[in-house]
Tab-separated table of C-alpha atoms in Angstrom:
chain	number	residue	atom	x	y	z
A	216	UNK	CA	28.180	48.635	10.879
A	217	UNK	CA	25.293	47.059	12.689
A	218	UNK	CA	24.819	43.353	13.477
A	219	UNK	CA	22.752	41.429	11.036
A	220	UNK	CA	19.823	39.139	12.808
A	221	UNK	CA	18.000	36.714	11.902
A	222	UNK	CA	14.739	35.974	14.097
A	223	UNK	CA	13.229	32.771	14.081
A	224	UNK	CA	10.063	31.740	15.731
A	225	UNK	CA	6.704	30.354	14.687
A	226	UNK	CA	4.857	33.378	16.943
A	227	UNK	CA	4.530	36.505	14.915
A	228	UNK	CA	4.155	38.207	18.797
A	229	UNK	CA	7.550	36.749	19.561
A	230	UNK	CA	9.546	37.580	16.500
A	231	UNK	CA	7.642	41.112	17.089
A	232	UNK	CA	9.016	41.437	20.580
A	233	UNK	CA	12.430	40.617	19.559
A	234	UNK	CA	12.671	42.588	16.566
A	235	UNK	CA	11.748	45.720	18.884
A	236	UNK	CA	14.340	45.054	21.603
A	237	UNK	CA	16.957	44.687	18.780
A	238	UNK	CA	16.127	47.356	16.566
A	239	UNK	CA	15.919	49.572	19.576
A	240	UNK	CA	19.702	48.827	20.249
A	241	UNK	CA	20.976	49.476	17.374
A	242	UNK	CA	20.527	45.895	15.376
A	243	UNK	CA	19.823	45.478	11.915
A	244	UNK	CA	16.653	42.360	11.924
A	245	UNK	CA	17.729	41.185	8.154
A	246	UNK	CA	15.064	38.749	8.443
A	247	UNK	CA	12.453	36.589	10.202
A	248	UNK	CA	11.256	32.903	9.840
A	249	UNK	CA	8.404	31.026	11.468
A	250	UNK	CA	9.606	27.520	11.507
A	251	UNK	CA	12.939	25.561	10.617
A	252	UNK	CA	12.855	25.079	7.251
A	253	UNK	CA	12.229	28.955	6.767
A	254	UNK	CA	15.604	29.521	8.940
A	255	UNK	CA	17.800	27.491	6.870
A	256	UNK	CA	16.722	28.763	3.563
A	257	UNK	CA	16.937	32.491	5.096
A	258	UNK	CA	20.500	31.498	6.623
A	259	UNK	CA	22.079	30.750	3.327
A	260	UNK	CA	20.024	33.806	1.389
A	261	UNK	CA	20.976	36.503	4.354
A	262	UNK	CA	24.016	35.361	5.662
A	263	UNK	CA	22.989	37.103	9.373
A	264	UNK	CA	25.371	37.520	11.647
A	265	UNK	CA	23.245	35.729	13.997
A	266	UNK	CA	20.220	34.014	14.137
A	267	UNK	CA	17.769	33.455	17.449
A	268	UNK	CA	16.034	30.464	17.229
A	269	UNK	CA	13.244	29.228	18.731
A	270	UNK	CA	13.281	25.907	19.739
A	271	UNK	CA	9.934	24.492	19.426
A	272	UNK	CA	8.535	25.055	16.033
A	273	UNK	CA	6.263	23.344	13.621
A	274	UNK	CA	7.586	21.542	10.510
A	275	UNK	CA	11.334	21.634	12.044
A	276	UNK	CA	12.376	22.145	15.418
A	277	UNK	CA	15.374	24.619	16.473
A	278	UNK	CA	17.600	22.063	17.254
A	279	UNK	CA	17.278	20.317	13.896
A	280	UNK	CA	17.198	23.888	12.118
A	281	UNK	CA	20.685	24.525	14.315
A	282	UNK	CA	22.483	21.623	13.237
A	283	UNK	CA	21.874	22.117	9.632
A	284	UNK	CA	22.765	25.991	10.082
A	285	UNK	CA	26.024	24.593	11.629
A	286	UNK	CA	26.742	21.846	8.792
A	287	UNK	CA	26.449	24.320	6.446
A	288	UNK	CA	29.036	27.242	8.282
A	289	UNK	CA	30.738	25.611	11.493
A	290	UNK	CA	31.154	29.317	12.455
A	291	UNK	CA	27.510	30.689	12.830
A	292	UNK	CA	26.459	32.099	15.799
A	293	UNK	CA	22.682	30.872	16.973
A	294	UNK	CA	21.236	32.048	20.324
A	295	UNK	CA	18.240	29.570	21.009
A	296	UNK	CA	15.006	31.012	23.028
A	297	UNK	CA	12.929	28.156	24.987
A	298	UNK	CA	10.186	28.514	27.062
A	299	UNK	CA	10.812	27.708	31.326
A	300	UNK	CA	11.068	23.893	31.567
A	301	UNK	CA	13.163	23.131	28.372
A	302	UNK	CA	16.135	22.609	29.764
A	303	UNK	CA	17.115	18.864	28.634
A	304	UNK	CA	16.449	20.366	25.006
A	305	UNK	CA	18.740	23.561	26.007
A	306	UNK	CA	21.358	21.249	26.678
A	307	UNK	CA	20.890	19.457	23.611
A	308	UNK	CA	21.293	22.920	21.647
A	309	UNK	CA	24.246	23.851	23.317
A	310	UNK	CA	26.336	20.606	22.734
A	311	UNK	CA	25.004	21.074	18.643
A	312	UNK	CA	26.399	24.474	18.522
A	313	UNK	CA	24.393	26.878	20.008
A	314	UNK	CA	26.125	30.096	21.551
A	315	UNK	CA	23.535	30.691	24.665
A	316	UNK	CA	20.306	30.243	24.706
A	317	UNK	CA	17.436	33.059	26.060
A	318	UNK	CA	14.305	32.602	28.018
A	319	UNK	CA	10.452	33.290	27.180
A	320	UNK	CA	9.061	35.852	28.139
A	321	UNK	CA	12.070	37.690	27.037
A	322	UNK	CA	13.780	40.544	29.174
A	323	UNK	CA	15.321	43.429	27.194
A	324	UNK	CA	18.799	43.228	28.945
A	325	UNK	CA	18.806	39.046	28.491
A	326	UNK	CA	18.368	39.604	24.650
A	327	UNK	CA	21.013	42.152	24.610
A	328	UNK	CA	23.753	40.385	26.884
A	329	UNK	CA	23.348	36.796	25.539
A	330	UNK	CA	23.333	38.702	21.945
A	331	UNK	CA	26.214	40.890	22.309
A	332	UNK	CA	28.378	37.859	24.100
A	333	UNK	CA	27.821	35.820	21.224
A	334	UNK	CA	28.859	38.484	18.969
A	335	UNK	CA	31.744	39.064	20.649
């Protein structure tokens, strides 16, 4: 049965891009969210089997949106995508929880690995 995503990002052209590499390999996108509100209500409604998340958003960032996906199941696997330059807030998401994180602009095979490790 295929892996259930969750893609959050406030960029409709990002979610877009992800969506296509995913659905391409044979993932299921269950969902999308622009900002971090959106991506816990979506979390608890889908029940993905992971979520990217984006770590800059409006309203609430990825890192808040991660630890509140965490507190409510310890267990959920969240790949975070930053932008070059990010990387005190990469390490921030990786000590809350986060499973890898990927960077913008996103490479097919960098989606895939970083996805399909997490998965694992």
């Amino acid at each position: 049965m295929a892996s259930k995503i969750l893609i959050v990002d406030d960029a409709a052209f990002m979610r877009m891009m992800i969506k296509d590499i995913l659905t391409k390999n044979g993932f299921e996108v269950v969902g999308e969210a622009q900002d971090g509100n959106q991506a816990i209500e979506k979390y608890k409604e889908l029940e993905p089997d992971l979520v990217t998340l984006d770590i800059t958003m409006p309203e609430m960032d990825g890192i808040t949106a991660l630890k509140e996906i965490k507190s409510t199941n310890p267990e959920a696997k969240v790949i975070m995508c930053s932008a070059m330059g990010q990387q005190a807030m990469v390490i921030d998401a990786i000590q809350a929880g986060a499973k890898d994180f990927i960077v913008k602009p996103f490479q097919a095979d960098r989606v895939l690995e970083a996805i399909n490790k997490a998965l694992g």
